[in-house]
JSON list of C-alpha atoms in Angstrom, two decimals:
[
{"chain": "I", "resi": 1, "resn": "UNK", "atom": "CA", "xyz": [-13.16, 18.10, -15.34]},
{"chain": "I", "resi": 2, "resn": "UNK", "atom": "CA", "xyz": [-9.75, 16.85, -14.19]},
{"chain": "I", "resi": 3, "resn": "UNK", "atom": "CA", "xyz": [-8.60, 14.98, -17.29]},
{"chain": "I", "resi": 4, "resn": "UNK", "atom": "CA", "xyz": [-9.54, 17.61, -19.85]},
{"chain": "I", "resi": 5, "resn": "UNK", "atom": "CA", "xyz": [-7.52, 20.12, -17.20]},
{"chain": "I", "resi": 6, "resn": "UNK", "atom": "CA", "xyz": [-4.90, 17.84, -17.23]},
{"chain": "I", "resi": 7, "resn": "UNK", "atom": "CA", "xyz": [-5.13, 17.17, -21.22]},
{"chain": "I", "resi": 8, "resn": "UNK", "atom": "CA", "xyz": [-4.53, 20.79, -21.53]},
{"chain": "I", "resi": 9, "resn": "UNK", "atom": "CA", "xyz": [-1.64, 20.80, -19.29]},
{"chain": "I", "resi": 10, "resn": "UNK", "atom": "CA", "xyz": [-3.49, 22.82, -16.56]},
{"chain": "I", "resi": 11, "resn": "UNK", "atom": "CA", "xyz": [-3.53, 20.51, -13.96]},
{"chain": "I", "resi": 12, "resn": "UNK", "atom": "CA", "xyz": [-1.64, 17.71, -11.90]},
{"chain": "I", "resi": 13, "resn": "UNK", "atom": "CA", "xyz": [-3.95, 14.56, -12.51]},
{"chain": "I", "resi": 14, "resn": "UNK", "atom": "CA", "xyz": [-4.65, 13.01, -9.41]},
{"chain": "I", "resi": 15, "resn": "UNK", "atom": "CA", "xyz": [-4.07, 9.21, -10.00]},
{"chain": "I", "resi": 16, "resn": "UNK", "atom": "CA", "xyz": [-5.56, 6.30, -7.65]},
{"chain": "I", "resi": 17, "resn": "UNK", "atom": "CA", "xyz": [-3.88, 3.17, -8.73]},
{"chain": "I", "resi": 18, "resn": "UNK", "atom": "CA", "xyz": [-4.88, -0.04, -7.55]},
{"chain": "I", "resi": 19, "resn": "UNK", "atom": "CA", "xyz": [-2.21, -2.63, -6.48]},
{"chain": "I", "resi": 20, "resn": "UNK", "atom": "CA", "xyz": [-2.91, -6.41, -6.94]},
{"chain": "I", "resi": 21, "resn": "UNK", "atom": "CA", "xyz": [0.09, -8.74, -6.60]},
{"chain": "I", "resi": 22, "resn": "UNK", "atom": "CA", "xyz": [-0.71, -10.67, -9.96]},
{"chain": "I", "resi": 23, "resn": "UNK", "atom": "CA", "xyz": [-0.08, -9.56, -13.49]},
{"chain": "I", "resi": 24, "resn": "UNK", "atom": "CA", "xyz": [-3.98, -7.61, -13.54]},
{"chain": "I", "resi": 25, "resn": "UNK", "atom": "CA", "xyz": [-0.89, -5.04, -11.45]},
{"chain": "I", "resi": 26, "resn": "UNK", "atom": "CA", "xyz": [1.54, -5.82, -14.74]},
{"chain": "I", "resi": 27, "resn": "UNK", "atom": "CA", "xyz": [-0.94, -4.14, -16.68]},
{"chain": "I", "resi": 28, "resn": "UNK", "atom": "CA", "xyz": [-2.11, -1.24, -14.54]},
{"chain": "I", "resi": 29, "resn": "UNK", "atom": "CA", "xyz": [1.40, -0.23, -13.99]},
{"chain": "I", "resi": 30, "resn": "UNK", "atom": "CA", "xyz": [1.74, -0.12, -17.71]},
{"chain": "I", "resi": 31, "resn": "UNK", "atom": "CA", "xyz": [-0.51, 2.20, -18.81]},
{"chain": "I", "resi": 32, "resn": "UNK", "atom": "CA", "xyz": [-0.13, 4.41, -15.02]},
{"chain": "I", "resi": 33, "resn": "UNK", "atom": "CA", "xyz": [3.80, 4.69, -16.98]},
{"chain": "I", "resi": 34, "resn": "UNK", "atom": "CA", "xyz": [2.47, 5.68, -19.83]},
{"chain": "I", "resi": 35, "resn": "UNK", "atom": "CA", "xyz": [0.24, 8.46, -18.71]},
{"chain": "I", "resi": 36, "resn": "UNK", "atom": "CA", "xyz": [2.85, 10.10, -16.37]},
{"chain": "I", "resi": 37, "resn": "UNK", "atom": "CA", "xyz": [5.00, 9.79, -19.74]},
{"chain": "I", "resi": 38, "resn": "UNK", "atom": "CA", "xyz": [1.66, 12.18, -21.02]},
{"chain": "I", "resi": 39, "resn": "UNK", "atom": "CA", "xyz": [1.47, 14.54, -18.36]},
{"chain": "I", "resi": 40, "resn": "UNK", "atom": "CA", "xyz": [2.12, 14.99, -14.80]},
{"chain": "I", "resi": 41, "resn": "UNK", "atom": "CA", "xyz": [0.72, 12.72, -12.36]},
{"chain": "I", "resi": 42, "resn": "UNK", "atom": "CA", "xyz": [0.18, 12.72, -8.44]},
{"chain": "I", "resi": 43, "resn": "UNK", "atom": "CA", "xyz": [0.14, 8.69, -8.29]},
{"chain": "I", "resi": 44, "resn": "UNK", "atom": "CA", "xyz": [-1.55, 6.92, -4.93]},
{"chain": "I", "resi": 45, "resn": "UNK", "atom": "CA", "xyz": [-0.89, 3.29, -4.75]},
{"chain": "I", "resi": 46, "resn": "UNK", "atom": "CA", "xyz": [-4.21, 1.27, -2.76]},
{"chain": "I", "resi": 47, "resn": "UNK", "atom": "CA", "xyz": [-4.35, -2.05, -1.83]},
{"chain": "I", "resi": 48, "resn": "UNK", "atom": "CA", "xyz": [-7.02, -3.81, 0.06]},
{"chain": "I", "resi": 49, "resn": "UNK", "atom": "CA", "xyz": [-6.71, -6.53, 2.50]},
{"chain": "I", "resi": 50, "resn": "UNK", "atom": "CA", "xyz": [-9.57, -8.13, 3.18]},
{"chain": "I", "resi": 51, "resn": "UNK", "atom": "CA", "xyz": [-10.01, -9.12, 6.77]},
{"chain": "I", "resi": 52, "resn": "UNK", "atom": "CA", "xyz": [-11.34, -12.83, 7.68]},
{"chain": "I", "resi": 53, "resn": "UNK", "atom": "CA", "xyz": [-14.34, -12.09, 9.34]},
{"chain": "I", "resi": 54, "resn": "UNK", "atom": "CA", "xyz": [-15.45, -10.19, 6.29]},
{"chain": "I", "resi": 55, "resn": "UNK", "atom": "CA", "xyz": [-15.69, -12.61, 3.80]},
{"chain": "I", "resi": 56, "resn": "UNK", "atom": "CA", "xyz": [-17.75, -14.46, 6.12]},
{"chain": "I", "resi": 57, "resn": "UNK", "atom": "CA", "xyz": [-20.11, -11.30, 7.53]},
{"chain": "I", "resi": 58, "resn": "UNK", "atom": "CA", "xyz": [-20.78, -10.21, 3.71]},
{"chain": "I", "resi": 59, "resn": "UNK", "atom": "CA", "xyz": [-19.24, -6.57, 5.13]},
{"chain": "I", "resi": 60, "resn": "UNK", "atom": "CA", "xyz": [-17.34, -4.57, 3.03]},
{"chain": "I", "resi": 61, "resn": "UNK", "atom": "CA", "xyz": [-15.38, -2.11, 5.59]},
{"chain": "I", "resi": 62, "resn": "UNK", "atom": "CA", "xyz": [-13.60, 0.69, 4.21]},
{"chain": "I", "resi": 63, "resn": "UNK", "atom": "CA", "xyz": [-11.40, 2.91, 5.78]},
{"chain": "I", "resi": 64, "resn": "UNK", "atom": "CA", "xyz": [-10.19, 6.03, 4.81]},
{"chain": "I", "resi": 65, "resn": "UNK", "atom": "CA", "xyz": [-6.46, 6.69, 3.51]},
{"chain": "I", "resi": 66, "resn": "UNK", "atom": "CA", "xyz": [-3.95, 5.45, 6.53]},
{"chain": "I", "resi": 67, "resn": "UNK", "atom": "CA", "xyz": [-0.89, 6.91, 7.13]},
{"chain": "I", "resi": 68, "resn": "UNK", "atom": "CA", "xyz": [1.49, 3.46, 7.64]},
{"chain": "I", "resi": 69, "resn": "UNK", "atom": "CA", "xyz": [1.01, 2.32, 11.13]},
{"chain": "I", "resi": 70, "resn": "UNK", "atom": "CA", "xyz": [4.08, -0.66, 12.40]},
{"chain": "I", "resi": 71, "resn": "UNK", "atom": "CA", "xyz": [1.36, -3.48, 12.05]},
{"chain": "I", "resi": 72, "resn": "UNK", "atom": "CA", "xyz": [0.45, -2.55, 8.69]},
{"chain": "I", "resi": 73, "resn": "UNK", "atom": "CA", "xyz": [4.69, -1.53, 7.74]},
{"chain": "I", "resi": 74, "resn": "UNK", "atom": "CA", "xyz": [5.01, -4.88, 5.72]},
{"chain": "I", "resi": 75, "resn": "UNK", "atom": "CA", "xyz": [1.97, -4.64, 3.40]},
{"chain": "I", "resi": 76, "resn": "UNK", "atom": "CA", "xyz": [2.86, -1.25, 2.86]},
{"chain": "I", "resi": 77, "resn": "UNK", "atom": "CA", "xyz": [6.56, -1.50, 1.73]},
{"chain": "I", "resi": 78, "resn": "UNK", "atom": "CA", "xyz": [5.89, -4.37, -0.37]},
{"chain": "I", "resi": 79, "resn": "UNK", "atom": "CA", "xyz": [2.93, -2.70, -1.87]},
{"chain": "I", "resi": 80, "resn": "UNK", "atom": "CA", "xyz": [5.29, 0.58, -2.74]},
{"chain": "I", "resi": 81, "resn": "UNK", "atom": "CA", "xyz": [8.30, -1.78, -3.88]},
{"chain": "I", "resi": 82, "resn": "UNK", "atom": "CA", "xyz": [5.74, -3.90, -6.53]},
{"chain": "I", "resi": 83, "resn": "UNK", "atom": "CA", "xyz": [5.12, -0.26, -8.26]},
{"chain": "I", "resi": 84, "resn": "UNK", "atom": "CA", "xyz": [8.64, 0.96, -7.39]},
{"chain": "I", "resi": 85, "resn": "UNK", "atom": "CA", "xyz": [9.66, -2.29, -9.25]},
{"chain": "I", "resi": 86, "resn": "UNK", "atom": "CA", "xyz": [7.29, -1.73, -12.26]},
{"chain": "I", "resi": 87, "resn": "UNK", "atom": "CA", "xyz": [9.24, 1.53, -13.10]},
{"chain": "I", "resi": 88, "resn": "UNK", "atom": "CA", "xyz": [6.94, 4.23, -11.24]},
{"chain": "I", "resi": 89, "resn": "UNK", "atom": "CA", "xyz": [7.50, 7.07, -8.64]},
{"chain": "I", "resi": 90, "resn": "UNK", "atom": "CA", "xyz": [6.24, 6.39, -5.16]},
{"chain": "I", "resi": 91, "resn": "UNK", "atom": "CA", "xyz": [6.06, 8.70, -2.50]},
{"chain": "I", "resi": 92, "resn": "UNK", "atom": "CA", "xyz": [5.84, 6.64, 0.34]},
{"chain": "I", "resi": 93, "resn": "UNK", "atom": "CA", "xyz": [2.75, 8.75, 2.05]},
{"chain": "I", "resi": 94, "resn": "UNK", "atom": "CA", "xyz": [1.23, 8.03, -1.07]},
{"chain": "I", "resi": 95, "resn": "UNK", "atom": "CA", "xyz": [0.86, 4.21, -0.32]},
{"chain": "I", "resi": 96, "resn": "UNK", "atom": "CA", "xyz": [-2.38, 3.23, 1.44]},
{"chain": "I", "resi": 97, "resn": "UNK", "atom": "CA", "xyz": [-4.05, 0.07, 2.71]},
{"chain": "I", "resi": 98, "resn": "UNK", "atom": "CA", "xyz": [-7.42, -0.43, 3.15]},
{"chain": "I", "resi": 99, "resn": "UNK", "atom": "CA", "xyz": [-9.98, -3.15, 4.55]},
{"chain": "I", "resi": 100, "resn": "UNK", "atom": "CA", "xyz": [-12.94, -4.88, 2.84]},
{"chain": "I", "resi": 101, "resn": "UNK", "atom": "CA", "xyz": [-13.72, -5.58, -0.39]},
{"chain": "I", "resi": 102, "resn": "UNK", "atom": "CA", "xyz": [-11.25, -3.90, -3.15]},
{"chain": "I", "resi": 103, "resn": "UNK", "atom": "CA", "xyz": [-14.02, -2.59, -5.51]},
{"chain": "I", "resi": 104, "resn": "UNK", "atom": "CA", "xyz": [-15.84, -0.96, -2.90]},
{"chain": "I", "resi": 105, "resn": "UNK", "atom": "CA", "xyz": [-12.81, 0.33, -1.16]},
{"chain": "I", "resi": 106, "resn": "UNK", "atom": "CA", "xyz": [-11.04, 1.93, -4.22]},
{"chain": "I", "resi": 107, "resn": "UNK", "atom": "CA", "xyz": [-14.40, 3.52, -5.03]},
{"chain": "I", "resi": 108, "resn": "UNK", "atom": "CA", "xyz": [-15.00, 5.09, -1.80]},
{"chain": "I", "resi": 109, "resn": "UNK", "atom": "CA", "xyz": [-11.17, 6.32, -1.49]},
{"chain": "I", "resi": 110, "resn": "UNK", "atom": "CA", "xyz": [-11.47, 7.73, -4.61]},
{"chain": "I", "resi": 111, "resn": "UNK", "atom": "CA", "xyz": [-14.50, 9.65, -3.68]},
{"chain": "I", "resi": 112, "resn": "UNK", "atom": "CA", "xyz": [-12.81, 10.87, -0.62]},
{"chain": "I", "resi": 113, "resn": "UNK", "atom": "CA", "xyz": [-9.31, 11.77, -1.77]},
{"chain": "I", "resi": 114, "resn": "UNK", "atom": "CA", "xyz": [-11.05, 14.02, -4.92]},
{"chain": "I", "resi": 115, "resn": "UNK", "atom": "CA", "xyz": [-9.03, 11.48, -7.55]},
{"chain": "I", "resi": 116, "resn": "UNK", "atom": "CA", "xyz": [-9.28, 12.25, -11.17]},
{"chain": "I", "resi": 117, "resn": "UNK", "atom": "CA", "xyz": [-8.97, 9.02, -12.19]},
{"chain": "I", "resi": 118, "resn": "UNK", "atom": "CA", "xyz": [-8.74, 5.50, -11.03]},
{"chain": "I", "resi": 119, "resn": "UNK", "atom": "CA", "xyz": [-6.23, 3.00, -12.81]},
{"chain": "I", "resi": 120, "resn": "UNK", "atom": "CA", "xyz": [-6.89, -1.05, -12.28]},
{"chain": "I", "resi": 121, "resn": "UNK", "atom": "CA", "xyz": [-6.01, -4.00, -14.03]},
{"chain": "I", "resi": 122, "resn": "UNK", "atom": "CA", "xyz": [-8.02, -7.05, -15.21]},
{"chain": "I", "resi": 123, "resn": "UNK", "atom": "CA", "xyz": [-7.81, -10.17, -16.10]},
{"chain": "I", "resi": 124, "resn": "UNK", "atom": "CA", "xyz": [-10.65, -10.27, -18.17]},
{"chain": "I", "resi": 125, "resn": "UNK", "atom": "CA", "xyz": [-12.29, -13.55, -16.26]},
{"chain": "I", "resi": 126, "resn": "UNK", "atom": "CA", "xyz": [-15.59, -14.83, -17.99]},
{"chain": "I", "resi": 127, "resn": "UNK", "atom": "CA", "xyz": [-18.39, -16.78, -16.46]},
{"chain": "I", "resi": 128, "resn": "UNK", "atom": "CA", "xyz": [-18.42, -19.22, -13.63]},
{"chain": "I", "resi": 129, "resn": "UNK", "atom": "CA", "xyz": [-14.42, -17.77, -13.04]},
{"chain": "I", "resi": 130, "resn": "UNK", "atom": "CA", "xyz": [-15.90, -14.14, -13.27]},
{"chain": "I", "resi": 131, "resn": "UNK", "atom": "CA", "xyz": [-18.53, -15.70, -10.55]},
{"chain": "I", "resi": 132, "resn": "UNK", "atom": "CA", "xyz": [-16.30, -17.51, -8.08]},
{"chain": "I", "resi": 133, "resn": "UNK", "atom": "CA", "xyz": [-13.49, -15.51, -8.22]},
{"chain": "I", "resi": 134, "resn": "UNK", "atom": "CA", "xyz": [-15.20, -11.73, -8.96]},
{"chain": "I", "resi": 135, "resn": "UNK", "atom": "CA", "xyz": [-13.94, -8.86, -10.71]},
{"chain": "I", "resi": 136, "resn": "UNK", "atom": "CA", "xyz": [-12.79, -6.18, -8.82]},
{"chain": "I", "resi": 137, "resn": "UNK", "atom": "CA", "xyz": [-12.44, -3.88, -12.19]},
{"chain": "I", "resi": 138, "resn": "UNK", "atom": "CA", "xyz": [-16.47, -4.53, -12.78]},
{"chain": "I", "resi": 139, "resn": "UNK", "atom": "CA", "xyz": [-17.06, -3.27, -9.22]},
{"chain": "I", "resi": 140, "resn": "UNK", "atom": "CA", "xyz": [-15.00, -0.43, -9.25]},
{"chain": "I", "resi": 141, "resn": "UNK", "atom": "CA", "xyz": [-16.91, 0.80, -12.62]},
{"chain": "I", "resi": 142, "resn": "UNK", "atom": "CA", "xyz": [-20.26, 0.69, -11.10]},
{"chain": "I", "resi": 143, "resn": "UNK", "atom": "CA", "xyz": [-19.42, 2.94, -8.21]},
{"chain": "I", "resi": 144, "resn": "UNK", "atom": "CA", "xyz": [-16.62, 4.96, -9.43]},
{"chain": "I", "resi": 145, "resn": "UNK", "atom": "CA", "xyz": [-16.37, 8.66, -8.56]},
{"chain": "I", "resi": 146, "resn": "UNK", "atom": "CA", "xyz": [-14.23, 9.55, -11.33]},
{"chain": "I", "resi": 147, "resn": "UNK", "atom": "CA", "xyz": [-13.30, 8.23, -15.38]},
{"chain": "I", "resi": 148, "resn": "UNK", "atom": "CA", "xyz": [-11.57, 4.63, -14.86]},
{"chain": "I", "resi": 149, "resn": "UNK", "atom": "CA", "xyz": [-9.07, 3.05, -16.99]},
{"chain": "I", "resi": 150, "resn": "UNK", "atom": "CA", "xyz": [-8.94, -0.28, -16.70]},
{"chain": "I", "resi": 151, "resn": "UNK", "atom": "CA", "xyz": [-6.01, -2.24, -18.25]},
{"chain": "I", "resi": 152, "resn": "UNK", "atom": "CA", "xyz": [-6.15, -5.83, -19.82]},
{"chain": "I", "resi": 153, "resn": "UNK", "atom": "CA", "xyz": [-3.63, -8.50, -19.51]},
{"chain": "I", "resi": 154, "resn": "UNK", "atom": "CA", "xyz": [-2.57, -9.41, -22.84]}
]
């Protein structure tokens, strides 16, 4: 298991971290600082656009881990610059974009890049919120590959 590897100190812990530009980020950058504090970390940064016609098909699109193309160069330096900003290290191949629905996305990346773990934040929505608005941390739990540590904002 990668974190009781890592625990030990045997092991880089491969770290998918999932970048929303609201506090629920505030929060998973947090405790992503605080582990790397722990032990060493290989840290990804994913963010997930979702496209138009998705949200009207019901299609959840996921791509796998793209290396910056120009059209997507804006997403991905501000997505890099939010963690950058929050006081962690970015490697810039380390930043990727994805299409579709976030949950779904950060799931399947996380089952393709072998990720120990998978970092999100929440803002802990309840009821008809949690049902308009979703919860991408609730998604990513039910079809994570790996532990997830999902961080609150207080």
């Amino acid at each position: 298991d990668g974190l009781d590897a890592w625990s030990k100190g045997e092991k880089t812990l491969r770290v998918l971290v999932g970048v929303s530009f609201d506090a629920s980020f505030d929060e998973a950058a947090r405790a992503t600082k605080t582990l790397s504090a722990w032990g060493p970390c290989d840290l990804h940064f994913a963010h997930s656009r979702i496209e138009p016609s998705a949200l009207f098909s019901g299609l959840t699109a996921v791509q796998s881990p793209m290396t910056p193309a120009d059209s997507h160069a804006p997403t991905t330096r501000a997505v890099g610059s939010l963690a950058k900003g929050r006081g962690l290290a970015v490697e810039w191949d380390h930043v990727h974009l994805t299409d579709g629905a976030a949950a779904h996305a950060l799931a399947e990346m996380a089952r393709r890049g072998g990720f120990d773990l998978i970092v999100v934040g929440t803002h802990g929505r309840r009821g008809l919120d949690r049902a308009l608005l979703g919860s991408v941390a609730l998604g990513v739990l039910h079809h994570a590959p790996c532990p997830l540590l999902i961080a609150p904002v207080i």
